[in-house]
Coordinates of C-alpha atoms and ligand atoms in Angstrom, one line a residue:
Chain A
M1 CA 51.8 65.4 15.4
P2 CA 48.7 65.1 17.6
D3 CA 46.5 65.7 14.5
S4 CA 47.4 62.4 13.0
N5 CA 45.7 60.4 15.8
P6 CA 42.1 60.5 14.7
T7 CA 42.9 59.4 11.1
I8 CA 44.8 56.4 12.4
E9 CA 41.9 55.5 14.7
K10 CA 39.4 55.7 11.9
A11 CA 41.5 53.6 9.5
S12 CA 41.9 50.9 12.1
E13 CA 38.2 50.9 12.9
R14 CA 37.3 50.5 9.3
K15 CA 39.6 47.5 8.9
I16 CA 38.4 45.5 11.9
P17 CA 35.1 46.6 13.3
G18 CA 34.4 45.3 16.7
L19 CA 33.8 46.1 20.4
F20 CA 37.3 45.6 21.6
P21 CA 40.1 48.0 20.8
T22 CA 42.5 46.7 18.3
A23 CA 46.3 46.7 18.8
A24 CA 46.7 49.7 16.5
R25 CA 44.1 51.6 18.4
L26 CA 45.7 50.7 21.8
K27 CA 48.9 52.3 20.5
T28 CA 47.2 55.6 20.0
L29 CA 45.5 56.0 23.3
P30 CA 47.0 58.8 25.5
W31 CA 48.5 56.4 28.1
W32 CA 50.7 59.2 29.5
A33 CA 47.6 61.2 30.5
L34 CA 46.1 58.1 32.1
V35 CA 49.3 57.7 34.2
V36 CA 49.2 61.4 35.1
L37 CA 45.6 61.0 36.1
L38 CA 46.2 57.9 38.3
L39 CA 49.2 59.6 40.0
G40 CA 47.0 62.6 40.6
I41 CA 44.2 60.5 42.1
S42 CA 46.6 58.7 44.3
L43 CA 48.0 62.0 45.5
V44 CA 44.6 63.4 46.2
Y45 CA 43.9 60.1 48.1
A46 CA 47.2 60.5 50.1
I47 CA 46.5 64.2 50.9
T48 CA 43.1 63.4 52.1
S49 CA 43.9 60.3 54.2
I50 CA 47.6 60.0 55.1
P51 CA 48.5 62.4 57.9
S52 CA 52.1 63.2 56.8
Y53 CA 50.8 64.1 53.3
Q54 CA 48.0 66.1 54.8
D55 CA 50.4 68.0 56.9
A56 CA 52.7 68.7 53.9
F57 CA 49.7 69.8 51.8
E58 CA 48.4 72.2 54.4
F59 CA 51.8 73.8 54.8
I60 CA 52.6 74.1 51.1
A61 CA 49.2 74.9 49.6
P62 CA 49.3 78.6 50.4
G63 CA 52.3 78.8 48.1
L64 CA 49.9 78.2 45.2
R65 CA 48.4 81.6 45.7
V66 CA 51.8 83.3 45.9
T67 CA 53.1 81.4 42.8
F68 CA 50.0 82.3 40.9
I69 CA 49.9 86.0 41.9
A70 CA 53.6 86.4 41.2
S71 CA 53.3 84.7 37.8
V72 CA 50.2 86.6 36.7
S73 CA 51.4 90.0 37.8
A74 CA 54.9 89.5 36.4
F75 CA 53.5 88.2 33.1
G76 CA 51.1 91.2 32.8
I77 CA 54.1 93.6 33.3
A78 CA 56.2 91.5 30.9
L79 CA 53.4 91.9 28.2
V80 CA 53.5 95.6 28.6
I81 CA 57.3 95.6 28.4
G82 CA 57.2 93.2 25.5
L83 CA 54.8 95.4 23.5
V84 CA 56.8 98.6 24.1
V85 CA 60.2 97.0 23.5
G86 CA 58.8 95.0 20.5
L87 CA 57.7 98.2 18.9
G88 CA 61.1 99.6 19.6
R89 CA 62.7 96.6 17.9
I90 CA 61.0 97.5 14.6
S91 CA 61.2 101.2 15.0
S92 CA 63.0 103.3 12.4
N93 CA 64.1 105.6 15.3
V94 CA 67.8 104.8 15.9
V95 CA 67.6 105.5 19.6
A96 CA 64.5 103.4 20.2
Y97 CA 65.8 100.6 18.1
N98 CA 69.2 100.4 19.9
L99 CA 67.8 100.7 23.4
A100 CA 65.3 98.0 22.7
T101 CA 67.8 95.7 21.1
F102 CA 70.3 96.3 23.9
Y103 CA 67.7 95.2 26.5
V104 CA 66.6 92.1 24.5
E105 CA 70.1 90.9 23.6
V106 CA 71.5 91.4 27.1
V107 CA 68.6 90.0 29.1
R108 CA 68.3 86.9 26.8
G109 CA 72.0 86.2 27.4
I110 CA 71.6 85.9 31.2
P111 CA 70.1 83.0 33.1
M112 CA 66.7 83.8 34.6
I113 CA 67.8 83.2 38.1
V114 CA 70.7 85.6 37.8
I115 CA 68.3 88.2 36.4
I116 CA 66.0 87.8 39.3
I117 CA 68.9 88.2 41.8
Y118 CA 70.3 91.1 39.8
V119 CA 67.1 93.0 39.7
A120 CA 66.3 92.4 43.3
F121 CA 69.7 93.4 44.7
V122 CA 71.2 95.7 42.1
L123 CA 68.5 97.4 40.0
V124 CA 66.0 98.0 42.8
P125 CA 68.6 99.7 45.0
I126 CA 69.7 101.8 41.9
V127 CA 66.2 102.8 41.2
V128 CA 65.5 103.7 44.9
G129 CA 68.8 105.7 44.9
G130 CA 67.6 107.5 41.8
M131 CA 64.3 108.3 43.5
N132 CA 66.1 109.6 46.6
G133 CA 68.2 111.8 44.4
L134 CA 65.1 113.1 42.6
G135 CA 63.4 113.8 45.9
H136 CA 66.5 115.7 47.1
L137 CA 66.5 117.7 43.9
I138 CA 62.8 118.6 44.3
L139 CA 63.3 119.5 48.0
S140 CA 66.3 121.8 47.3
T141 CA 64.6 123.6 44.4
P142 CA 62.5 126.5 45.7
W143 CA 60.3 126.8 42.6
L144 CA 59.3 123.2 42.9
A145 CA 57.7 123.9 46.3
F146 CA 54.4 122.7 45.1
L147 CA 55.9 119.2 44.7
H148 CA 57.5 119.1 48.1
G149 CA 55.0 116.4 49.4
M150 CA 56.1 114.1 46.6
G151 CA 59.7 115.1 47.1
E152 CA 59.7 114.1 50.7
N153 CA 58.2 110.7 49.9
L154 CA 60.8 110.1 47.2
Y155 CA 63.6 111.3 49.5
S156 CA 62.6 109.1 52.4
M157 CA 62.1 106.0 50.2
S158 CA 64.3 103.1 51.4
V159 CA 65.4 99.9 49.8
Q160 CA 63.8 98.0 52.7
D161 CA 60.4 99.4 51.7
I162 CA 60.4 97.2 48.6
D163 CA 59.5 93.7 49.8
S164 CA 60.8 90.6 48.3
M165 CA 57.6 89.7 46.5
A166 CA 57.7 93.1 44.7
R167 CA 61.3 92.5 43.7
A168 CA 60.5 89.0 42.6
I169 CA 57.8 90.2 40.3
A170 CA 60.0 92.9 39.0
G171 CA 62.8 90.4 38.3
L172 CA 60.5 87.9 36.5
A173 CA 58.8 90.7 34.5
F174 CA 62.2 92.2 33.5
G175 CA 63.5 88.8 32.4
F176 CA 60.4 87.7 30.5
G177 CA 59.8 91.1 28.9
A178 CA 62.8 90.4 26.6
Y179 CA 61.2 87.2 25.3
E180 CA 57.7 88.7 25.0
A181 CA 59.3 91.6 23.0
E182 CA 60.5 89.1 20.4
V183 CA 57.1 87.4 20.3
F184 CA 55.4 90.8 19.6
R185 CA 58.1 91.8 17.1
A186 CA 57.7 88.6 15.1
G187 CA 53.9 88.8 15.3
I188 CA 53.8 92.4 14.0
Q189 CA 56.4 91.6 11.3
S190 CA 54.3 88.7 10.1
I191 CA 51.6 91.1 8.9
E192 CA 52.0 92.3 5.3
K193 CA 53.6 95.8 4.9
G194 CA 50.6 96.8 2.8
Q195 CA 48.3 96.7 5.8
M196 CA 50.3 99.5 7.6
E197 CA 50.5 101.5 4.3
A198 CA 46.8 101.2 3.7
A199 CA 46.1 102.3 7.2
R200 CA 48.5 105.2 7.1
S201 CA 47.3 106.3 3.7
L202 CA 43.8 106.7 5.3
G203 CA 45.3 109.2 7.6
M204 CA 45.7 107.0 10.7
S205 CA 48.7 107.7 12.9
Y206 CA 51.3 105.0 13.4
F207 CA 49.8 104.1 16.8
Q208 CA 46.2 104.1 15.5
A209 CA 47.3 101.8 12.7
M210 CA 49.0 99.5 15.2
R211 CA 46.0 99.4 17.5
H212 CA 43.2 99.0 15.0
V213 CA 44.8 97.3 12.0
I214 CA 48.1 95.5 12.8
L215 CA 47.8 94.2 16.4
P216 CA 44.3 92.7 15.9
Q217 CA 45.7 90.6 13.1
A218 CA 49.0 89.9 14.7
I219 CA 47.3 88.5 17.9
R220 CA 46.6 85.2 16.0
V221 CA 50.3 84.8 15.6
I222 CA 51.2 86.1 18.9
L223 CA 48.8 84.2 21.1
P224 CA 50.2 80.7 21.0
P225 CA 53.8 81.6 22.0
L226 CA 52.4 84.0 24.6
G227 CA 50.4 81.1 26.0
N228 CA 53.5 78.9 26.1
D229 CA 55.4 81.7 27.8
F230 CA 52.8 82.0 30.5
I231 CA 53.1 78.3 31.3
A232 CA 56.9 78.8 31.4
M233 CA 56.3 81.7 33.8
L234 CA 54.3 79.5 36.1
K235 CA 57.3 77.1 36.2
D236 CA 60.1 79.6 36.2
S237 CA 58.5 81.6 39.0
S238 CA 59.9 78.8 41.2
L239 CA 63.2 80.7 40.9
I240 CA 61.9 83.5 43.1
S241 CA 62.3 81.1 46.0
V242 CA 65.9 82.4 46.0
L243 CA 64.5 85.7 47.3
A244 CA 62.8 83.7 50.1
V245 CA 59.4 84.6 48.6
R246 CA 57.0 81.9 50.1
D247 CA 55.9 80.4 46.8
L248 CA 55.3 76.7 46.2
T249 CA 59.0 75.9 45.9
Q250 CA 60.1 77.9 49.0
L251 CA 57.3 76.4 51.1
G252 CA 58.5 73.0 49.9
K253 CA 62.0 73.7 51.0
L254 CA 60.7 75.0 54.4
N255 CA 58.4 72.0 54.9
R256 CA 61.2 69.6 54.1
S257 CA 63.5 71.1 56.7
R258 CA 60.6 71.4 59.2
T259 CA 59.5 67.7 58.9
F260 CA 62.4 66.0 57.1
R261 CA 59.7 64.3 55.0
T262 CA 61.4 64.5 51.6
F263 CA 59.0 62.3 49.6
E264 CA 55.8 63.8 50.9
T265 CA 57.1 67.3 50.4
W266 CA 58.3 67.1 46.8
N267 CA 55.5 64.8 45.7
T268 CA 53.1 67.5 46.9
V269 CA 55.0 70.4 45.3
T270 CA 55.3 68.5 42.0
Y271 CA 51.6 67.7 42.0
L272 CA 50.6 71.3 42.7
Y273 CA 52.9 72.7 39.9
L274 CA 51.6 70.1 37.5
S275 CA 48.0 70.8 38.3
M276 CA 48.6 74.5 37.5
T277 CA 50.5 74.0 34.3
L278 CA 48.2 71.3 32.9
L279 CA 45.2 73.5 33.7
G280 CA 47.1 76.4 32.2
S281 CA 47.8 74.5 29.0
M282 CA 44.1 73.6 28.7
A283 CA 43.1 77.3 29.2
V284 CA 45.7 78.4 26.5
K285 CA 44.4 75.8 24.0
W286 CA 40.8 76.9 24.6
L287 CA 41.8 80.6 24.1
E288 CA 43.7 79.7 20.9
R289 CA 40.7 77.8 19.5
K290 CA 38.4 80.7 20.4
F291 CA 40.6 83.2 18.5
K292 CA 41.0 80.9 15.5
S293 CA 37.3 80.2 15.1
G294 CA 36.4 83.8 15.7
D295 CA 35.8 86.4 13.0
R296 CA 38.4 86.5 10.3
Chain B
M1 CA 51.9 127.4 -12.8
T2 CA 49.3 128.4 -10.2
G3 CA 46.1 126.6 -9.7
S4 CA 47.7 123.2 -9.4
I5 CA 46.5 120.9 -6.6
I6 CA 49.6 118.7 -7.0
T7 CA 53.0 120.0 -7.8
V8 CA 56.0 117.8 -8.1
K9 CA 59.2 119.7 -8.5
N10 CA 62.6 118.2 -9.4
V11 CA 62.1 115.2 -7.2
C12 CA 64.8 112.6 -6.9
K13 CA 64.5 109.4 -5.0
R14 CA 67.1 106.7 -4.6
F15 CA 67.0 103.2 -3.0
K16 CA 70.6 102.5 -2.2
K17 CA 72.1 102.2 -5.8
V18 CA 68.7 102.3 -7.6
E19 CA 67.6 105.7 -9.0
A20 CA 63.8 105.3 -8.7
L21 CA 63.0 108.9 -9.6
V22 CA 65.3 111.3 -11.3
D23 CA 64.4 115.0 -11.5
V24 CA 60.7 114.4 -11.9
S25 CA 58.4 117.4 -12.3
L26 CA 54.7 117.1 -12.8
E27 CA 51.6 119.1 -12.1
A28 CA 47.9 118.4 -11.8
K29 CA 45.1 120.9 -11.7
P30 CA 41.9 120.3 -9.7
G31 CA 39.7 117.8 -11.4
E32 CA 42.4 116.6 -13.8
V33 CA 43.0 112.9 -14.4
L34 CA 46.7 112.0 -15.0
F35 CA 47.4 108.7 -16.5
I36 CA 50.9 107.4 -15.7
F37 CA 52.3 104.5 -17.6
G38 CA 55.7 102.9 -18.3
P39 CA 57.8 99.8 -17.9
S40 CA 57.9 97.9 -14.7
G41 CA 60.5 99.4 -12.3
G42 CA 60.2 102.8 -14.0
G43 CA 59.3 104.5 -10.7
K44 CA 55.5 104.8 -11.1
S45 CA 54.7 103.4 -7.6
T46 CA 57.5 105.4 -6.1
L47 CA 56.1 108.6 -7.5
L48 CA 52.6 108.0 -6.1
R49 CA 54.1 106.9 -2.8
C50 CA 56.1 110.1 -2.6
I51 CA 53.0 112.2 -3.1
N52 CA 51.3 110.9 0.0
Q53 CA 54.7 110.5 1.7
L54 CA 54.7 106.8 2.2
E55 CA 58.3 107.4 0.9
K56 CA 60.4 110.4 1.6
V57 CA 62.0 112.2 -1.3
D58 CA 65.8 112.7 -1.4
E59 CA 65.6 116.0 -3.3
G60 CA 63.0 118.3 -4.7
E61 CA 59.6 119.3 -3.3
I62 CA 56.0 118.2 -3.5
I63 CA 53.1 120.5 -2.8
V64 CA 49.7 119.0 -2.3
D65 CA 46.7 121.2 -1.9
G66 CA 48.9 124.1 -0.6
I67 CA 50.8 121.9 1.8
R68 CA 54.5 121.4 1.2
V69 CA 54.5 117.8 2.1
T70 CA 58.2 117.3 1.7
D71 CA 58.9 119.8 4.5
H72 CA 60.2 118.4 7.7
G73 CA 57.3 118.3 10.2
A74 CA 54.6 118.6 7.6
D75 CA 51.3 117.3 9.0
L76 CA 51.3 114.0 7.1
D77 CA 48.2 112.4 8.8
T78 CA 46.2 115.4 7.6
L79 CA 47.7 115.2 4.1
R80 CA 47.0 111.5 3.8
A81 CA 43.4 112.0 5.0
E82 CA 42.9 114.3 1.9
V83 CA 44.6 111.9 -0.5
G84 CA 43.0 108.5 -1.1
M85 CA 45.1 105.7 -2.3
V86 CA 44.2 102.5 -4.0
F87 CA 46.7 99.6 -4.2
Q88 CA 47.3 96.9 -6.7
L89 CA 46.7 94.2 -4.1
F90 CA 43.8 96.0 -2.4
N91 CA 45.2 95.8 1.1
L92 CA 41.8 95.5 2.7
F93 CA 41.8 94.8 6.4
P94 CA 41.1 91.1 6.6
H95 CA 39.9 91.1 10.2
L96 CA 37.2 93.7 9.5
T97 CA 33.9 93.5 7.6
V98 CA 33.5 95.4 4.4
L99 CA 31.4 98.0 6.3
Q100 CA 34.1 98.3 9.0
N101 CA 36.8 98.6 6.4
I102 CA 35.1 101.6 5.0
S103 CA 34.0 103.2 8.2
I104 CA 37.1 102.7 10.4
A105 CA 39.1 105.7 9.2
Q106 CA 36.1 108.0 9.5
E107 CA 35.7 107.0 13.1
R108 CA 39.3 106.9 14.1
V109 CA 40.7 109.8 12.0
R110 CA 37.7 112.1 11.4
K111 CA 36.2 111.2 14.8
W112 CA 32.8 111.0 13.2
P113 CA 30.2 109.1 15.2
K114 CA 29.7 105.4 14.3
A115 CA 26.2 106.0 12.9
Q116 CA 27.3 108.7 10.5
A117 CA 30.4 106.7 9.5
N118 CA 28.2 103.6 8.7
E119 CA 25.7 105.7 6.8
T120 CA 28.5 107.1 4.6
A121 CA 29.9 103.6 4.2
H122 CA 26.5 102.2 3.0
K123 CA 26.2 105.1 0.5
L124 CA 29.6 104.4 -0.9
L125 CA 28.9 100.7 -1.1
E126 CA 25.8 101.6 -3.1
R127 CA 28.0 103.8 -5.3
V128 CA 30.5 101.0 -6.1
G129 CA 27.7 98.6 -6.7
L130 CA 28.1 96.4 -3.6
P131 CA 25.2 97.3 -1.3
E132 CA 24.6 93.7 -0.3
K133 CA 28.2 93.0 0.8
S134 CA 28.4 95.2 3.9
E135 CA 28.6 92.4 6.3
A136 CA 31.0 90.2 4.3
Y137 CA 34.6 89.8 5.1
P138 CA 37.2 90.5 2.4
H139 CA 38.1 86.9 1.9
Q140 CA 34.5 86.3 0.8
L141 CA 34.8 88.7 -2.1
S142 CA 36.1 88.4 -5.7
G143 CA 39.1 90.5 -6.7
G144 CA 37.0 93.0 -8.5
Q145 CA 34.7 93.3 -5.5
K146 CA 37.7 93.8 -3.2
Q147 CA 39.1 96.6 -5.3
R148 CA 35.7 98.3 -5.4
V149 CA 35.5 98.1 -1.6
A150 CA 39.1 99.5 -1.5
I151 CA 38.0 102.4 -3.6
A152 CA 35.0 103.0 -1.4
R153 CA 37.3 102.9 1.7
A154 CA 39.5 105.6 0.2
L155 CA 36.5 107.7 -0.8
A156 CA 35.0 107.5 2.7
M157 CA 37.6 110.1 3.9
N158 CA 36.1 112.5 1.3
P159 CA 39.5 113.0 -0.3
K160 CA 40.4 115.8 -2.8
I161 CA 42.8 113.6 -4.7
M162 CA 42.8 109.9 -5.5
L163 CA 45.9 107.9 -6.3
F164 CA 45.6 104.5 -8.1
D165 CA 48.5 102.2 -8.3
E166 CA 47.8 99.6 -10.9
P167 CA 44.3 99.0 -9.6
T168 CA 43.4 96.3 -12.1
S169 CA 46.7 94.6 -12.6
A170 CA 45.9 91.8 -10.1
L171 CA 42.4 91.2 -11.5
D172 CA 41.1 88.6 -13.9
A173 CA 40.1 90.0 -17.2
E174 CA 36.3 89.8 -16.6
M175 CA 36.7 91.9 -13.4
I176 CA 38.7 94.7 -14.8
R177 CA 35.7 96.4 -16.3
E178 CA 33.7 96.7 -13.1
V179 CA 36.6 98.5 -11.4
L180 CA 37.3 100.8 -14.4
D181 CA 33.6 101.8 -14.5
V182 CA 33.8 103.0 -11.0
M183 CA 36.9 104.9 -11.8
V184 CA 35.5 106.5 -14.9
D185 CA 32.4 107.7 -12.9
L186 CA 34.7 109.2 -10.3
A187 CA 36.7 111.0 -13.0
R188 CA 33.5 112.4 -14.6
E189 CA 32.4 113.7 -11.2
G190 CA 35.5 115.8 -11.2
M191 CA 37.8 114.0 -8.8
T192 CA 41.5 114.8 -9.2
M193 CA 43.2 111.5 -10.0
M194 CA 46.6 110.1 -10.7
V195 CA 46.2 106.6 -12.2
V196 CA 49.1 104.3 -12.8
S197 CA 47.8 101.7 -15.2
H198 CA 48.2 100.0 -18.6
E199 CA 44.5 100.1 -19.3
M200 CA 44.5 102.3 -22.4
G201 CA 40.7 102.0 -22.5
F202 CA 40.5 103.9 -19.3
A203 CA 43.0 106.5 -20.6
K204 CA 40.9 107.2 -23.6
A205 CA 37.7 107.3 -21.7
A206 CA 38.7 109.5 -18.8
A207 CA 42.3 110.8 -18.8
D208 CA 43.2 114.4 -19.5
R209 CA 46.9 113.8 -19.8
M210 CA 49.3 110.9 -20.1
V211 CA 52.7 110.7 -18.6
F212 CA 55.3 108.2 -19.7
L213 CA 57.7 107.3 -17.0
A214 CA 60.7 105.1 -17.6
N215 CA 64.0 104.7 -15.7
G216 CA 62.7 107.1 -13.1
R217 CA 62.4 109.9 -15.6
V218 CA 59.4 111.6 -17.2
V219 CA 60.1 110.7 -20.8
E220 CA 57.1 112.3 -22.4
E221 CA 53.9 114.0 -21.3
G222 CA 50.9 115.2 -23.2
T223 CA 47.2 114.9 -24.0
V224 CA 45.9 111.4 -24.7
E225 CA 45.6 112.1 -28.4
Q226 CA 49.1 113.4 -28.6
I227 CA 50.8 110.5 -26.9
Y228 CA 48.5 108.0 -28.5
Q229 CA 48.6 109.1 -32.1
N230 CA 52.1 110.6 -32.5
P231 CA 54.4 110.1 -29.5
K232 CA 57.5 112.3 -29.9
E233 CA 59.9 109.9 -28.2
A234 CA 60.9 106.7 -29.8
R235 CA 60.8 104.9 -26.3
T236 CA 57.2 106.0 -25.8
K237 CA 56.2 104.6 -29.2
A238 CA 58.1 101.4 -28.6
F239 CA 56.4 100.9 -25.3
L240 CA 52.9 101.6 -26.7
D241 CA 53.5 99.2 -29.5
Q242 CA 54.5 96.6 -27.1
I243 CA 51.5 96.8 -24.8
L244 CA 49.1 97.2 -27.7
Y245 CA 50.7 94.4 -29.8
Ligands
ADP1 N1 61.4 99.9 -0.9 C1 62.3 99.8 -1.9 N2 63.6 99.4 -1.6 C2 64.5 99.2 -2.6 N3 64.2 99.5 -3.9 C3 63.0 99.9 -4.3 C4 62.0 100.0 -3.3 N4 60.8 100.4 -3.9 C5 61.1 100.5 -5.2 N5 62.4 100.2 -5.4 C6 63.1 100.2 -6.7 O1 62.9 101.4 -7.4 C7 62.6 101.3 -8.7 C8 61.2 101.8 -9.1 O2 60.3 101.0 -8.5 P1 58.7 101.3 -8.6 O3 58.4 102.7 -8.3 O4 58.0 100.2 -7.8 O5 58.4 101.0 -10.2 P2 57.1 100.7 -10.9 O6 56.0 101.0 -10.0 O7 57.1 101.7 -12.1 O8 57.1 99.3 -11.4 C9 62.7 99.8 -9.0 O9 64.0 99.6 -9.5 C10 62.6 99.1 -7.7 O10 63.3 98.0 -7.6
MG2 MG1 54.5 99.6 -9.3

């Protein structure tokens, strides 16, 4: 429990007042953070002054951008999927409930890397095939002539048009959507039933009640796990390197085979991931505090 | 009978094995105040919740202000906007200020501009005796104040009918009066009301008719004097004796 630290500190200070930290106080210092900081500083030093590290950093650093863009876009889509599917999970509509539950249970039972490969090489071709079929249908239906432009585009769509970055984002979003759906479901269900009833009895529609009454309250419950999942996304995005997307991990692999400098390569990759996730954690904590201290 | 604003006809409602309402029929004319009482679990809440369709009935029909609300595809959002409901546990929106609690439905459902909605809200706060609380959040109010805000919130939609489900049951004794006063005023102004309560003082002051509901059935129904002075059914008498000592 991080909360217990300050009280221990105060208690020890009261017992032995003095300039030097007491043994009890030494125990409570965040040594691990100091070590992280020192390692970070030595890596920054290495990158700025040791040529082999400098070379590795210059080659790998562009992967930061790719990793970040893939994570943010996939997470954004996963949030949309999560909200829609989460609502499906608590829907009284049998079809919506079962579709949503099917997706959540199936996806959560499959390793993320398999989902990414599956989406990239199975679902994307299926969707493209579907688009082709739809385009063909439009083109061969005379009274849909006004849609022919769109029909031609759909019909000529090819699997090669979907680049690996797009597939990677689709795969991550599809995989994470199932987990975010459960976060939304739990958050919404944590709000008393009376809130929905009060909103409905004022004449609000289900969606108005969700948007103006339930979700603004649920966000307090939803935000912390969403934050954690975003950090998880930054890390799990490394899996898209199997699609040869040039993210941090992929550039690490390439740099290693290019230079055979294993230490430099993976130290740099690790350092860059850690900087992102530690900064991300700080941002998430800040956001949470902001929502907690806000109006209530 | 014509001229009724609420008609409940042979309504049955089951929850799995529990028969919450059994062949219940009731009517209320515009401006009438119905006082509904009976033992816990007797179906009082279920009856109110069926009237604004928070629960679906299994059998029978309910007609509110000319709309057969039990029909498949009835416009329930419109119905509910005409029927205000006040809950035992207030159910105020904790993330909104008192003023926002009262104005939100006007803005979102009636699509009235914010200024107009706020003006109505201020007037209603005046009416329930809380003009200074507009910027407070629900957790800063006492129970009685919360319930008065909840009444104002329901009134903001300018409803034709108000349903009260044990509005004072969760309140400390000294706060019951302030809520009942607001309700009595409302009754005197001619609001059609169905009030589930055990506050016999309110019944005497404002109710036109009393309905005794037990085991999902209307056991007895009549004017306040009838029920109060000589109930026909033994069960009604027993229950009245119980709650009045
Ligand atoms: N949502 C529900 N699910 C299952 N049983 C319910 C539900 N609501 C009410 N009941 C049951 O229906 C009966 C009537 O309940 P209710 O209308 O709340 O009674 P009252 O308001 O008179 O105390 C009770 O036996 C209660 O347990
Ligand atoms: Mg009840």
